[in-house]
Coordinates of C-alpha atoms and ligand atoms in Angstrom, one line a residue:
M1 CA 149.6 78.8 161.6
S2 CA 152.8 79.3 161.9
S3 CA 154.8 81.5 159.4
P4 CA 157.8 79.6 157.1
V5 CA 160.8 78.9 157.8
L6 CA 161.8 79.5 154.0
E7 CA 159.7 80.5 151.3
C8 CA 160.2 80.7 147.4
Q9 CA 157.5 83.0 145.5
S10 CA 158.2 82.8 141.1
V11 CA 161.4 82.0 141.4
H12 CA 162.7 82.3 137.6
K13 CA 166.3 81.2 136.9
V14 CA 168.0 81.8 133.4
Y15 CA 171.4 80.8 132.8
V16 CA 172.8 82.4 129.6
Q17 CA 175.5 81.0 127.6
G18 CA 176.4 83.2 124.6
K19 CA 173.4 83.4 122.1
E20 CA 171.6 80.8 124.3
S21 CA 169.4 80.9 127.3
I22 CA 168.1 78.1 129.4
E23 CA 165.0 78.2 131.8
V24 CA 166.0 76.2 134.1
L25 CA 163.7 77.2 136.9
R26 CA 159.9 78.6 135.6
G27 CA 157.7 80.2 138.1
V28 CA 159.0 78.0 141.4
N29 CA 156.6 78.4 145.0
I30 CA 157.0 76.4 147.4
S31 CA 156.3 77.7 151.3
L32 CA 158.6 75.0 154.3
Y33 CA 157.2 75.6 157.0
P34 CA 158.8 74.3 160.5
E35 CA 159.8 71.2 160.9
Q36 CA 158.0 69.9 157.7
T37 CA 159.9 67.9 155.5
V38 CA 159.5 67.8 151.7
A39 CA 161.5 65.6 149.1
I40 CA 162.2 66.8 145.6
V41 CA 162.6 64.4 143.1
G42 CA 163.7 65.1 139.4
A43 CA 165.0 64.2 136.3
S44 CA 168.9 65.1 135.7
G45 CA 169.5 68.6 134.6
S46 CA 165.7 69.4 135.9
G47 CA 167.6 72.1 138.2
K48 CA 166.8 70.8 141.5
S49 CA 170.7 71.4 142.6
T50 CA 169.5 75.4 141.0
L51 CA 166.9 75.6 143.6
L52 CA 168.6 74.3 146.7
N53 CA 170.8 76.7 145.7
I54 CA 168.4 79.9 145.3
M55 CA 166.4 79.0 148.1
G56 CA 169.5 78.6 150.7
A57 CA 170.9 81.6 149.2
L58 CA 173.9 80.5 147.7
D59 CA 172.5 82.0 143.8
H60 CA 169.8 84.2 143.3
P61 CA 167.3 83.8 141.3
S62 CA 166.7 85.6 137.8
S63 CA 163.6 86.9 138.7
G64 CA 161.4 85.9 141.7
S65 CA 162.0 86.4 145.8
I66 CA 163.2 83.7 148.8
R67 CA 162.3 84.2 152.0
I68 CA 164.4 82.8 155.1
S69 CA 162.2 82.5 158.4
G70 CA 160.8 86.0 157.1
Q71 CA 163.6 87.5 155.5
D72 CA 163.9 88.7 151.7
V73 CA 166.8 88.0 150.4
H74 CA 166.9 90.3 147.5
G75 CA 169.2 93.4 147.9
M76 CA 171.7 91.7 150.5
D77 CA 175.3 91.8 150.3
E78 CA 177.5 88.9 150.7
K79 CA 177.9 89.2 154.0
A80 CA 174.5 89.4 155.4
K81 CA 173.0 86.5 153.5
A82 CA 176.4 84.3 155.1
K83 CA 174.7 85.6 158.5
L84 CA 171.4 84.9 157.4
R85 CA 172.8 81.3 156.5
N86 CA 174.6 80.6 159.3
A87 CA 171.6 81.7 162.3
H88 CA 169.1 79.5 159.7
V89 CA 170.2 77.2 157.3
G90 CA 172.1 74.1 157.4
F91 CA 173.8 72.6 154.0
V92 CA 174.0 68.6 153.3
Y93 CA 175.8 68.4 149.3
Q94 CA 176.7 65.5 147.1
F95 CA 180.3 65.7 147.5
H96 CA 180.7 66.8 151.3
H97 CA 182.3 70.3 150.9
L98 CA 184.5 69.8 154.0
L99 CA 187.6 71.9 154.5
P100 CA 190.5 68.8 154.0
E101 CA 193.0 70.7 156.2
F102 CA 190.9 70.6 159.6
N103 CA 189.6 67.3 161.7
A104 CA 186.0 66.6 161.8
L105 CA 185.9 67.6 164.9
E106 CA 186.7 71.3 163.5
N107 CA 184.9 71.0 160.4
V108 CA 181.5 70.4 162.2
C109 CA 182.7 73.4 165.0
M110 CA 183.1 75.8 162.4
P111 CA 179.8 77.2 161.8
L112 CA 179.2 77.0 165.7
L113 CA 182.3 79.6 166.1
L114 CA 180.7 81.9 163.1
R115 CA 178.0 82.1 164.9
G116 CA 180.1 83.7 167.6
V117 CA 179.7 80.7 170.2
A118 CA 182.7 79.8 172.7
V119 CA 185.5 77.3 171.5
K120 CA 184.6 75.2 174.2
E121 CA 180.8 75.0 174.1
A122 CA 181.3 75.2 170.0
K123 CA 183.6 71.5 170.3
K124 CA 181.0 69.9 173.0
E125 CA 178.5 70.5 170.8
A126 CA 180.1 68.9 168.0
E127 CA 181.2 66.0 170.1
Y128 CA 177.4 65.5 170.7
W129 CA 176.6 65.5 166.5
L130 CA 179.5 63.4 165.7
E131 CA 178.7 60.6 168.4
R132 CA 174.7 60.9 166.9
V133 CA 176.4 60.1 163.6
G134 CA 178.3 57.4 165.1
L135 CA 181.5 58.7 164.6
S136 CA 183.0 59.2 168.3
H137 CA 185.8 57.1 167.3
R138 CA 186.8 59.5 164.6
L139 CA 187.1 62.9 165.4
K140 CA 190.6 63.7 165.1
H141 CA 190.6 62.3 161.3
R142 CA 190.8 64.8 158.4
P143 CA 188.6 64.4 155.8
G144 CA 190.9 62.0 153.7
Q145 CA 191.6 60.0 156.4
L146 CA 187.9 59.6 156.0
S147 CA 185.5 56.9 154.1
G148 CA 182.9 58.3 151.9
G149 CA 180.0 57.9 154.5
E150 CA 181.5 58.9 156.8
R151 CA 182.6 61.8 155.6
Q152 CA 178.9 62.2 155.0
R153 CA 178.1 61.8 158.3
V154 CA 180.6 64.5 159.5
A155 CA 178.2 66.2 156.7
I156 CA 175.6 65.9 158.5
A157 CA 176.7 66.5 161.6
R158 CA 178.1 69.5 161.1
A159 CA 174.7 71.0 159.2
L160 CA 172.6 70.1 162.3
S161 CA 174.6 71.3 165.0
P162 CA 173.6 75.0 164.9
R163 CA 170.2 73.7 165.1
P164 CA 169.0 75.4 161.7
S165 CA 165.8 76.0 161.2
C166 CA 166.0 74.4 157.9
V167 CA 168.5 71.7 156.8
L168 CA 168.7 71.8 152.4
M169 CA 170.2 68.5 151.1
D170 CA 170.9 67.8 147.6
E171 CA 171.4 63.8 146.9
P172 CA 173.3 63.2 150.0
T173 CA 173.8 59.9 149.4
G174 CA 174.2 60.2 145.6
N175 CA 178.1 59.8 145.5
L176 CA 178.3 56.8 148.2
D177 CA 178.0 52.8 147.2
P178 CA 174.4 51.4 147.9
D179 CA 175.9 49.6 151.4
T180 CA 177.1 53.0 152.3
A181 CA 174.1 55.2 151.0
D182 CA 171.5 52.8 152.9
S183 CA 173.4 53.2 156.0
V184 CA 173.5 57.0 155.5
Q185 CA 169.8 57.0 155.1
A186 CA 169.0 55.2 157.9
L187 CA 170.7 57.8 159.8
L188 CA 169.0 60.4 158.1
W189 CA 165.6 59.4 158.7
D190 CA 166.4 59.4 162.7
L191 CA 167.5 62.4 162.3
V192 CA 164.5 63.7 160.6
R193 CA 162.2 61.8 162.4
Q194 CA 164.0 63.5 166.4
N195 CA 165.1 66.8 164.7
Q196 CA 162.9 70.0 165.0
T197 CA 164.2 70.8 162.1
A198 CA 162.2 71.5 158.3
F199 CA 163.9 69.2 155.7
V200 CA 164.3 69.7 151.7
L201 CA 165.6 66.3 150.5
V202 CA 166.8 66.2 146.8
T203 CA 166.8 62.7 146.1
H204 CA 166.7 59.7 143.6
D205 CA 165.9 57.5 146.4
Y206 CA 161.9 57.3 146.0
G207 CA 161.8 55.1 149.5
L208 CA 162.9 57.9 151.3
A209 CA 161.1 60.5 149.2
A210 CA 158.1 59.0 150.0
R211 CA 158.7 58.8 154.3
M212 CA 158.8 63.0 153.9
D213 CA 156.0 64.9 154.9
E214 CA 155.3 66.3 151.4
Q215 CA 156.8 65.1 148.2
Y216 CA 157.1 67.4 144.7
S217 CA 158.8 67.1 140.8
L218 CA 161.0 68.9 139.4
K219 CA 160.1 68.6 135.8
E220 CA 160.5 71.4 132.8
G221 CA 161.0 74.6 135.4
V222 CA 158.0 73.7 137.3
L223 CA 157.9 72.4 140.4
A224 CA 154.4 70.4 141.3
K225 CA 153.5 68.6 144.4
V226 CA 153.2 64.5 143.6
D227 CA 151.2 62.2 145.1
R228 CA 153.5 59.6 147.3
N229 CA 152.0 56.6 145.5
S230 CA 152.9 57.9 142.2
L231 CA 156.7 58.3 142.7
Ligands
ATP301 N1 176.3 77.9 136.2 C1 176.0 77.3 135.0 N2 175.8 77.9 133.7 C2 174.9 77.7 132.7 N3 174.3 76.9 132.5 C3 173.8 76.0 134.3 C4 174.3 76.4 134.8 N4 174.6 75.4 136.4 C5 174.1 74.7 135.7 N5 172.9 74.9 134.4 C6 172.1 73.6 133.6 O1 171.5 74.5 133.8 C7 169.8 72.6 134.3 C8 170.4 72.6 135.6 O2 171.1 72.0 136.0 P1 171.4 71.5 138.2 O3 172.6 71.5 138.2 O4 170.1 72.4 138.7 O5 170.5 69.9 138.1 P2 169.9 68.9 138.7 O6 169.0 68.6 138.9 O7 170.6 69.0 139.8 O8 171.4 67.7 138.0 P3 171.7 66.5 138.9 O9 170.7 65.4 138.9 O10 172.1 65.9 137.6 O11 172.5 67.2 139.8 C9 171.7 71.8 134.0 O12 171.1 72.0 132.1 C10 172.8 72.7 133.9 O13 173.1 72.2 132.3
MG302 MG1 172.6 68.4 141.0

């Protein structure tokens, strides 16, 4: 079997606020293999975003280990982590997190340029991905000039364009109206099926969750595999 693209071992996360401490994650284990797709469901406040941020080395666990493409994130400085993320991980958030002063094309180019891809090639690649998400006609629009669904499509193109080994998505359609959410979900499902990328999708949409290879539920700090039919 090939080695995991992402691995969490005994991940704990405790938030301390004054005299109170909340243990949000209590020993989470998960391994994500190449091209594997995983859905994580759980109530609001159960720690899904916390876990996803830790998986992508945007936040650090209180204890436990994270390996991205076999490399232990512990002890790495921010620069090394950013480089590792850029090489292997794509993110799509509930709120698009696009750079407001740059247009769609430039936003999608950004991770490629950070990786050292030449401008011309980055633009070509970005155009390709924006076409795949149905936005060829919006290349020069800045985020403020795009609809909510269009912004999420740009964010998806940005996450996929560097062809990362895994993409982490935190309720990517949670902030859209139901019709727009449906169309973005249909697009996501097409991309998930067609890509040689591993996906972790945090979602409240059980229909979409059930279509992934594996389903997990996060409850009281514990991540447990669940049967798709019990969602
Ligand atoms: N920086 C922080 N400091 C203290 N507590 C925090 C912090 N971030 C999150 N929490 C707490 O940790 C818990 C988990 O938060 P998290 O955002 O991971 O939940 P979630 O499952 O993503 O919820 P939602 O579905 O609403 O997005 C919550 O109770 C939250 O209040
Ligand atoms: Mg969340």
